[in-house]
Short mmCIF file of C-alpha atoms and ligand atoms in Angstrom, two decimals:
data_model
loop_
_atom_site.label_atom_id
_atom_site.label_comp_id
_atom_site.label_asym_id
_atom_site.label_seq_id
_atom_site.Cartn_x
_atom_site.Cartn_y
_atom_site.Cartn_z
CA MET A 1 192.57 119.44 -47.30
CA ARG A 2 192.53 117.39 -50.35
CA VAL A 3 191.40 113.73 -50.92
CA LEU A 4 192.70 112.32 -54.24
CA SER A 5 192.69 108.76 -55.44
CA GLY A 6 192.50 107.02 -58.98
CA ILE A 7 191.33 103.72 -60.17
CA GLN A 8 192.62 101.95 -63.12
CA PRO A 9 190.39 101.01 -66.11
CA THR A 10 191.49 97.57 -66.70
CA GLY A 11 188.43 95.93 -66.50
CA ARG A 12 184.62 96.23 -65.75
CA PHE A 13 184.26 97.22 -62.23
CA HIS A 14 183.18 94.09 -59.95
CA TRP A 15 181.39 93.58 -56.63
CA GLY A 16 184.92 93.44 -54.99
CA ASN A 17 185.66 96.81 -56.43
CA TYR A 18 182.75 98.37 -55.48
CA PHE A 19 182.38 97.39 -51.98
CA GLY A 20 186.11 97.45 -51.41
CA ALA A 21 187.03 100.61 -52.99
CA ILE A 22 184.45 102.51 -55.16
CA ARG A 23 181.88 102.86 -52.59
CA GLN A 24 184.28 104.16 -49.88
CA TYR A 25 185.84 106.82 -52.37
CA ILE A 26 182.36 108.04 -53.04
CA ALA A 27 181.47 108.27 -49.45
CA LEU A 28 184.48 110.56 -49.05
CA GLN A 29 183.30 112.96 -51.56
CA GLY A 30 181.99 116.23 -50.26
CA ASN A 31 183.78 116.23 -46.86
CA GLU A 32 186.85 117.61 -48.44
CA GLN A 33 188.01 118.92 -51.56
CA ALA A 34 188.23 115.72 -53.86
CA PHE A 35 189.98 114.73 -57.07
CA PHE A 36 189.07 111.18 -58.33
CA PHE A 37 190.74 110.15 -61.68
CA ILE A 38 190.69 107.03 -64.02
CA ALA A 39 194.10 106.09 -64.53
CA ASP A 40 194.33 105.43 -68.04
CA LEU A 41 197.90 106.05 -68.43
CA HIS A 42 198.77 103.20 -65.90
CA ALA A 43 196.39 101.14 -67.68
CA LEU A 44 198.43 101.36 -70.85
CA THR A 45 201.02 99.07 -68.97
CA THR A 46 198.67 96.19 -69.30
CA ILE A 47 196.06 97.02 -71.95
CA ARG A 48 197.47 96.99 -75.65
CA ASP A 49 194.24 96.82 -77.57
CA PRO A 50 193.35 100.49 -78.46
CA LYS A 51 189.68 100.04 -78.93
CA GLN A 52 189.58 98.01 -75.81
CA LEU A 53 191.28 100.99 -73.74
CA LEU A 54 188.90 103.43 -75.32
CA GLU A 55 185.85 101.36 -74.21
CA LEU A 56 187.07 100.65 -70.65
CA ARG A 57 187.99 104.10 -70.14
CA ILE A 58 184.44 105.36 -71.03
CA ASP A 59 182.81 102.56 -69.34
CA ALA A 60 184.80 103.48 -66.13
CA ALA A 61 183.50 107.18 -66.21
CA LEU A 62 179.68 105.89 -66.68
CA ASP A 63 180.17 103.46 -64.09
CA LEU A 64 181.55 105.97 -61.47
CA LEU A 65 178.92 108.62 -62.20
CA ALA A 66 176.02 105.96 -62.00
CA LEU A 67 177.24 104.64 -58.74
CA GLY A 68 177.09 108.18 -57.15
CA LEU A 69 180.41 110.18 -57.93
CA ASN A 70 178.78 113.60 -57.91
CA PRO A 71 180.86 115.99 -60.35
CA ALA A 72 179.40 118.79 -57.97
CA LYS A 73 181.22 117.60 -55.07
CA ALA A 74 184.36 116.07 -56.55
CA ALA A 75 186.43 116.36 -59.98
CA LEU A 76 186.12 113.46 -62.03
CA TYR A 77 188.96 113.34 -64.82
CA PHE A 78 191.00 111.00 -67.05
CA GLN A 79 194.66 111.02 -65.98
CA SER A 80 195.83 111.45 -69.57
CA ASP A 81 193.61 114.65 -69.91
CA VAL A 82 196.30 116.48 -67.42
CA PRO A 83 199.67 116.76 -69.49
CA GLU A 84 201.35 118.19 -66.52
CA VAL A 85 201.20 114.86 -64.81
CA THR A 86 203.80 113.34 -67.15
CA GLU A 87 205.99 116.29 -67.08
CA LEU A 88 206.11 116.24 -63.41
CA THR A 89 206.82 112.41 -63.67
CA TRP A 90 210.07 113.41 -65.52
CA LEU A 91 211.10 115.95 -62.80
CA LEU A 92 210.45 113.23 -60.16
CA MET A 93 212.29 110.51 -62.06
CA THR A 94 215.47 112.52 -62.05
CA VAL A 95 215.50 112.07 -58.17
CA THR A 96 214.06 108.57 -57.79
CA PRO A 97 216.60 105.92 -56.88
CA LEU A 98 216.41 102.71 -59.07
CA GLY A 99 216.65 100.62 -55.56
CA LEU A 100 213.25 102.12 -54.67
CA LEU A 101 211.54 101.01 -57.69
CA GLU A 102 213.25 97.53 -57.74
CA LYS A 103 211.46 96.84 -54.54
CA CYS A 104 207.93 97.56 -55.86
CA HIS A 105 205.74 94.77 -55.97
CA ALA A 106 204.16 95.11 -59.68
CA TYR A 107 207.69 94.99 -61.18
CA LYS A 108 209.25 92.68 -58.75
CA ASP A 109 206.15 89.97 -59.34
CA LYS A 110 206.55 90.18 -62.95
CA LYS A 111 210.29 89.82 -62.88
CA ALA A 112 209.97 86.93 -60.48
CA LYS A 113 207.81 85.10 -62.70
CA GLY A 114 210.47 85.46 -65.52
CA LEU A 115 208.10 88.00 -67.60
CA PRO A 116 209.57 90.81 -69.56
CA ALA A 117 208.81 94.19 -67.92
CA ASP A 118 209.19 97.40 -69.78
CA ALA A 119 210.08 100.94 -68.36
CA GLY A 120 206.53 101.74 -68.12
CA LEU A 121 205.86 99.12 -65.25
CA PHE A 122 209.23 99.92 -63.77
CA THR A 123 208.39 103.36 -63.41
CA TYR A 124 204.78 103.07 -62.63
CA PRO A 125 205.19 104.17 -59.07
CA VAL A 126 206.78 107.54 -60.27
CA LEU A 127 203.70 108.45 -62.37
CA MET A 128 201.54 107.43 -59.25
CA ALA A 129 203.78 109.99 -57.11
CA ALA A 130 203.09 112.48 -59.67
CA ASP A 131 199.56 111.81 -59.84
CA ILE A 132 199.40 112.64 -56.31
CA LEU A 133 202.10 115.31 -55.70
CA LEU A 134 200.59 117.22 -58.69
CA TYR A 135 197.77 118.71 -56.55
CA ASP A 136 199.07 119.07 -53.13
CA SER A 137 197.04 115.79 -52.06
CA ASP A 138 196.86 115.43 -48.34
CA ILE A 139 194.79 111.99 -48.28
CA VAL A 140 194.90 109.28 -50.48
CA PRO A 141 192.51 106.42 -50.07
CA VAL A 142 193.83 103.29 -51.29
CA GLY A 143 193.64 99.50 -50.97
CA VAL A 144 196.23 97.70 -48.75
CA ASP A 145 198.30 96.63 -51.92
CA GLN A 146 198.69 100.31 -52.89
CA VAL A 147 200.38 101.35 -49.49
CA GLN A 148 203.82 100.76 -50.97
CA HIS A 149 203.36 103.34 -53.61
CA ILE A 150 202.15 106.05 -51.40
CA GLU A 151 205.53 105.27 -49.44
CA VAL A 152 207.63 105.63 -52.45
CA THR A 153 205.50 108.91 -53.32
CA ARG A 154 206.52 110.16 -49.74
CA ASP A 155 210.25 109.23 -50.31
CA VAL A 156 210.45 110.98 -53.81
CA ALA A 157 208.82 114.01 -52.28
CA LEU A 158 211.22 114.05 -49.47
CA LYS A 159 214.04 113.70 -51.53
CA PHE A 160 212.77 116.58 -53.69
CA ASN A 161 212.06 118.89 -51.10
CA HIS A 162 215.49 117.97 -49.60
CA LEU A 163 217.33 118.99 -52.81
CA PHE A 164 215.26 121.81 -53.99
CA GLY A 165 213.02 123.15 -50.79
CA GLU A 166 209.73 122.69 -49.70
CA VAL A 167 207.84 121.96 -52.67
CA PHE A 168 205.70 119.15 -52.27
CA VAL A 169 203.14 118.37 -49.62
CA LEU A 170 203.51 114.98 -48.09
CA PRO A 171 200.45 112.99 -48.56
CA GLU A 172 199.01 110.27 -46.35
CA ALA A 173 197.72 106.84 -47.02
CA ARG A 174 194.09 106.21 -45.89
CA VAL A 175 193.73 102.43 -46.14
CA LEU A 176 190.52 101.34 -47.17
CA ASP A 177 188.65 98.80 -45.11
CA ASP A 178 188.75 95.22 -47.03
CA SER A 179 188.05 93.48 -43.85
CA ALA A 180 184.76 92.43 -45.75
CA LYS A 181 186.81 90.55 -48.42
CA VAL A 182 184.30 90.02 -51.11
CA PRO A 183 184.25 86.47 -52.34
CA GLY A 184 184.04 85.44 -55.96
CA THR A 185 181.97 82.74 -57.57
CA ASP A 186 184.39 80.16 -56.54
CA GLY A 187 184.72 81.06 -52.98
CA GLU A 188 188.15 82.62 -53.34
CA LYS A 189 188.76 86.44 -53.17
CA MET A 190 186.71 88.01 -55.92
CA SER A 191 189.62 89.16 -58.47
CA LYS A 192 189.92 89.85 -62.38
CA SER A 193 192.81 87.59 -62.27
CA TYR A 194 191.00 84.72 -60.89
CA GLY A 195 188.07 84.61 -63.55
CA ASN A 196 185.75 84.64 -60.58
CA THR A 197 183.89 88.11 -60.74
CA ILE A 198 180.57 89.42 -60.90
CA ASP A 199 180.60 92.61 -62.22
CA VAL A 200 178.29 95.72 -61.05
CA PHE A 201 176.54 96.27 -64.37
CA GLU A 202 176.21 92.57 -65.16
CA PRO A 203 172.99 92.25 -67.54
CA GLU A 204 170.27 90.44 -65.61
CA LYS A 205 170.38 87.23 -67.47
CA LYS A 206 174.07 86.89 -67.02
CA LEU A 207 173.70 88.02 -63.34
CA ARG A 208 171.28 85.29 -62.68
CA LYS A 209 173.51 82.72 -64.22
CA LYS A 210 176.82 83.61 -62.42
CA ILE A 211 174.86 83.71 -59.27
CA MET A 212 173.24 80.17 -59.85
CA ALA A 213 176.93 78.85 -60.56
CA ILE A 214 178.29 80.34 -57.33
CA LYS A 215 180.24 77.14 -55.76
CA THR A 216 178.73 75.82 -52.54
CA ASP A 217 179.07 72.58 -50.81
CA SER A 218 176.92 69.46 -51.31
CA THR A 219 174.85 69.30 -48.04
CA PRO A 220 171.46 67.85 -48.90
CA VAL A 221 168.44 70.04 -49.04
CA GLU A 222 166.80 68.86 -45.82
CA LEU A 223 169.86 69.12 -43.55
CA PRO A 224 170.83 72.36 -41.62
CA LYS A 225 173.53 74.59 -43.28
CA ASP A 226 175.82 77.13 -41.93
CA PRO A 227 175.37 80.44 -43.43
CA GLU A 228 178.81 81.69 -42.13
CA ALA A 229 180.48 79.18 -44.31
CA CYS A 230 178.81 79.72 -47.41
CA SER A 231 179.76 82.47 -50.08
CA VAL A 232 176.40 82.96 -51.21
CA PHE A 233 175.17 84.17 -47.72
CA THR A 234 178.52 86.41 -47.48
CA LEU A 235 177.35 87.97 -50.68
CA TYR A 236 173.77 88.36 -49.55
CA LYS A 237 174.97 90.21 -46.46
CA LEU A 238 176.28 92.97 -48.89
CA PHE A 239 172.95 93.87 -49.96
CA ALA A 240 170.57 92.84 -47.30
CA THR A 241 169.18 94.59 -44.22
CA VAL A 242 170.02 93.06 -41.03
CA GLU A 243 166.43 91.75 -40.32
CA GLN A 244 166.86 90.03 -44.01
CA GLN A 245 170.12 88.65 -43.26
CA THR A 246 168.71 87.09 -39.90
CA ALA A 247 165.75 85.78 -41.79
CA LEU A 248 167.93 83.91 -44.33
CA ALA A 249 170.33 82.78 -41.76
CA ASP A 250 167.51 81.20 -39.72
CA ARG A 251 166.44 79.30 -42.93
CA TYR A 252 169.89 77.98 -43.40
CA ARG A 253 170.11 76.81 -39.86
CA ALA A 254 166.61 75.25 -39.89
CA GLY A 255 167.24 72.80 -42.86
CA GLY A 256 164.80 72.12 -45.56
CA MET A 257 166.28 75.07 -47.88
CA GLY A 258 168.51 74.18 -50.74
CA TYR A 259 171.26 76.75 -52.03
CA GLY A 260 169.03 77.54 -55.11
CA GLU A 261 166.68 79.19 -52.78
CA ALA A 262 169.64 81.37 -51.05
CA LYS A 263 170.81 82.10 -54.65
CA GLN A 264 167.63 83.47 -55.84
CA ALA A 265 167.39 85.57 -52.71
CA LEU A 266 171.02 86.90 -53.64
CA PHE A 267 169.85 87.57 -57.02
CA GLU A 268 166.84 89.61 -56.13
CA ALA A 269 168.66 91.63 -53.65
CA ALA A 270 171.65 92.33 -55.83
CA ASN A 271 169.58 93.21 -58.75
CA ALA A 272 167.28 95.52 -56.57
CA SER A 273 170.16 97.16 -55.30
CA PHE A 274 171.81 97.98 -58.34
CA ALA A 275 168.69 99.01 -60.16
CA PRO A 276 168.71 102.67 -59.66
CA ALA A 277 172.50 102.82 -60.55
CA ARG A 278 171.66 100.70 -63.84
CA ALA A 279 169.07 103.21 -64.72
CA ARG A 280 171.35 106.26 -64.19
CA ARG A 281 173.88 104.62 -66.15
CA GLU A 282 171.52 104.20 -69.18
CA GLU A 283 170.59 107.65 -68.70
CA LEU A 284 174.14 108.89 -68.97
CA ALA A 285 175.21 106.36 -71.90
CA ALA A 286 172.31 108.12 -73.79
CA ASP A 287 174.00 111.49 -73.37
CA PRO A 288 177.60 111.34 -74.27
CA ASP A 289 177.90 115.32 -74.46
CA LYS A 290 177.11 115.55 -70.68
CA VAL A 291 179.56 112.76 -69.73
CA ARG A 292 182.37 114.69 -71.75
CA ASP A 293 181.39 117.96 -70.33
CA ILE A 294 181.62 116.22 -66.73
CA LEU A 295 185.26 114.97 -67.52
CA ALA A 296 186.20 118.05 -69.41
CA ASP A 297 185.24 120.23 -66.26
CA GLY A 298 187.04 117.84 -63.86
CA ALA A 299 190.13 118.10 -66.08
CA ARG A 300 190.11 121.71 -66.12
CA GLN A 301 189.94 121.76 -62.32
CA ALA A 302 192.94 119.17 -62.03
CA ARG A 303 194.98 121.23 -64.64
CA ALA A 304 194.41 124.61 -62.87
CA LYS A 305 195.86 123.33 -59.48
CA GLY A 306 198.35 121.04 -61.29
CA ALA A 307 200.00 123.89 -63.34
CA GLU A 308 200.45 125.80 -60.02
CA VAL A 309 202.40 122.81 -58.49
CA LEU A 310 204.22 122.28 -61.63
CA ALA A 311 205.31 125.64 -61.96
CA ARG A 312 206.59 125.76 -58.24
CA ALA A 313 208.42 122.53 -58.84
CA SER A 314 210.15 123.61 -62.15
CA ASP A 315 211.11 126.72 -60.44
CA ALA A 316 212.72 125.17 -57.73
CA CYS A 317 214.87 122.73 -59.49
CA GLY A 318 216.07 125.37 -62.08
CA LEU A 319 213.60 125.18 -64.76
CA ALA A 320 212.31 128.95 -63.95
CA ARG A 321 209.29 129.98 -65.77
CA TRP A 322 210.94 133.00 -67.55
CA SER A 323 212.37 130.23 -69.96
CA ARG A 324 208.97 128.64 -70.23
CA ALA A 325 207.02 131.64 -71.65
CA VAL A 326 204.97 129.41 -73.83
CA ARG A 327 203.31 127.77 -70.92
P1 ADP B 1 191.40 92.96 -59.11
O1 ADP B 1 191.87 92.04 -58.10
O2 ADP B 1 189.99 92.44 -59.71
O3 ADP B 1 192.37 93.12 -60.43
P2 ADP B 1 192.01 95.64 -58.46
O4 ADP B 1 193.38 94.95 -57.87
O5 ADP B 1 191.96 96.47 -59.73
O6 ADP B 1 191.18 94.42 -58.48
O7 ADP B 1 191.22 96.31 -57.37
C1 ADP B 1 191.04 97.56 -57.15
C2 ADP B 1 190.58 97.99 -55.88
O8 ADP B 1 189.25 97.08 -55.35
C3 ADP B 1 191.62 97.56 -54.73
O9 ADP B 1 192.04 98.55 -54.27
C4 ADP B 1 191.01 96.74 -53.59
O10 ADP B 1 190.68 97.56 -52.65
C5 ADP B 1 189.46 96.45 -54.23
N1 ADP B 1 189.08 95.27 -54.19
C6 ADP B 1 189.23 94.26 -55.48
N2 ADP B 1 188.83 93.23 -55.10
C7 ADP B 1 188.27 93.10 -53.87
C8 ADP B 1 187.63 92.23 -53.11
N3 ADP B 1 187.44 90.93 -53.49
N4 ADP B 1 187.32 92.35 -51.89
C9 ADP B 1 187.41 93.69 -51.55
N5 ADP B 1 188.07 94.97 -52.04
C10 ADP B 1 188.40 94.45 -53.38
N1 LIG B 2 197.93 102.34 -58.96
C1 LIG B 2 196.36 102.33 -58.40
C2 LIG B 2 195.80 100.82 -58.67
O1 LIG B 2 196.10 100.18 -59.34
C3 LIG B 2 195.62 103.36 -59.31
C4 LIG B 2 196.26 104.56 -59.14
C5 LIG B 2 197.08 105.40 -59.97
C6 LIG B 2 196.43 105.82 -58.06
N2 LIG B 2 197.55 106.52 -59.39
C7 LIG B 2 197.09 106.54 -58.24
C8 LIG B 2 195.58 105.44 -56.66
C9 LIG B 2 197.24 107.78 -57.28
C10 LIG B 2 195.75 106.53 -55.87
C11 LIG B 2 196.51 107.83 -56.20
O2 LIG B 2 194.83 100.84 -57.71
#
């Protein structure tokens, strides 16, 4: 049973990404054979600054490792380090109906806004299908927004199998629990696109500044406050024990506590909670060879499996291996 997922390095990871996705991926490692990759080919559809993309890719690797992704339990690799994935993309593209891609939301949303879309964005779901099918993946943990892409993956796999025989394993989405939507500093869902994020590895001073700027209502200090209606408390719950949560909620309800105090409690809890990861990240950043080895090893594992499945697909559709002796 293989679990596979990918995450785009399009910005530094924020608390929403961590609690809504990364933490849950990491919890799955070890139970099954796990592959996790940094979807840098996908990121190229939005990031056009090479220096920025290079930095974000490395940051993503350091962040994931520091947050607990364990290379002994899960292969971690850059998507672009597996050339088999782009070759498979082409094979899949030849059986993908245009209509299927026209329905996909990334492209549709852009088109609806009248923005120009390129072929990379249009065919994004086919690359994603290749990411998944290349390794006989069984389970794909993703956020709700990606479920449509898993359905496309299944449709494309079925079509290929129908034409050429049972080549691909049909993957299943495992939808991540995002019931606890992490609010941003303005109270809306935390998201890069809203500019309301708090990053996991925010430097301490900036972390404090962002927390102190979280939007709250104007209830005077002396009056009781409703913890459940306050984003500071919602965020505090992500880090605090049940006892700590009850203690702070009681203080909200009793009155006499200003939001500044709740923000200070949140700052301390968040800072302490990410302190070990921050220390691990510093160690890793000081040892780039180690990180490079981890990624190279992950890519080797991915390529070994990928070459096997690509050969199966190529053989099935008439690009048999005897004519491909160079591989
Ligand atoms: P952004 O909205 O900042 O662009 P992404 O769409 O790149 O974030 O998110 C990657 C994953 O992180 C998503 O699959 C989603 O499950 C999770 N995620 C993002 N923001 C939140 C949030 N505010 N609360 C819970 N989960 C989130
Ligand atoms: N498109 C996904 C996202 O934006 C990232 C991704 C690329 C992915 N390929 C994948 C996720 C394959 C799961 C499986 O979140």
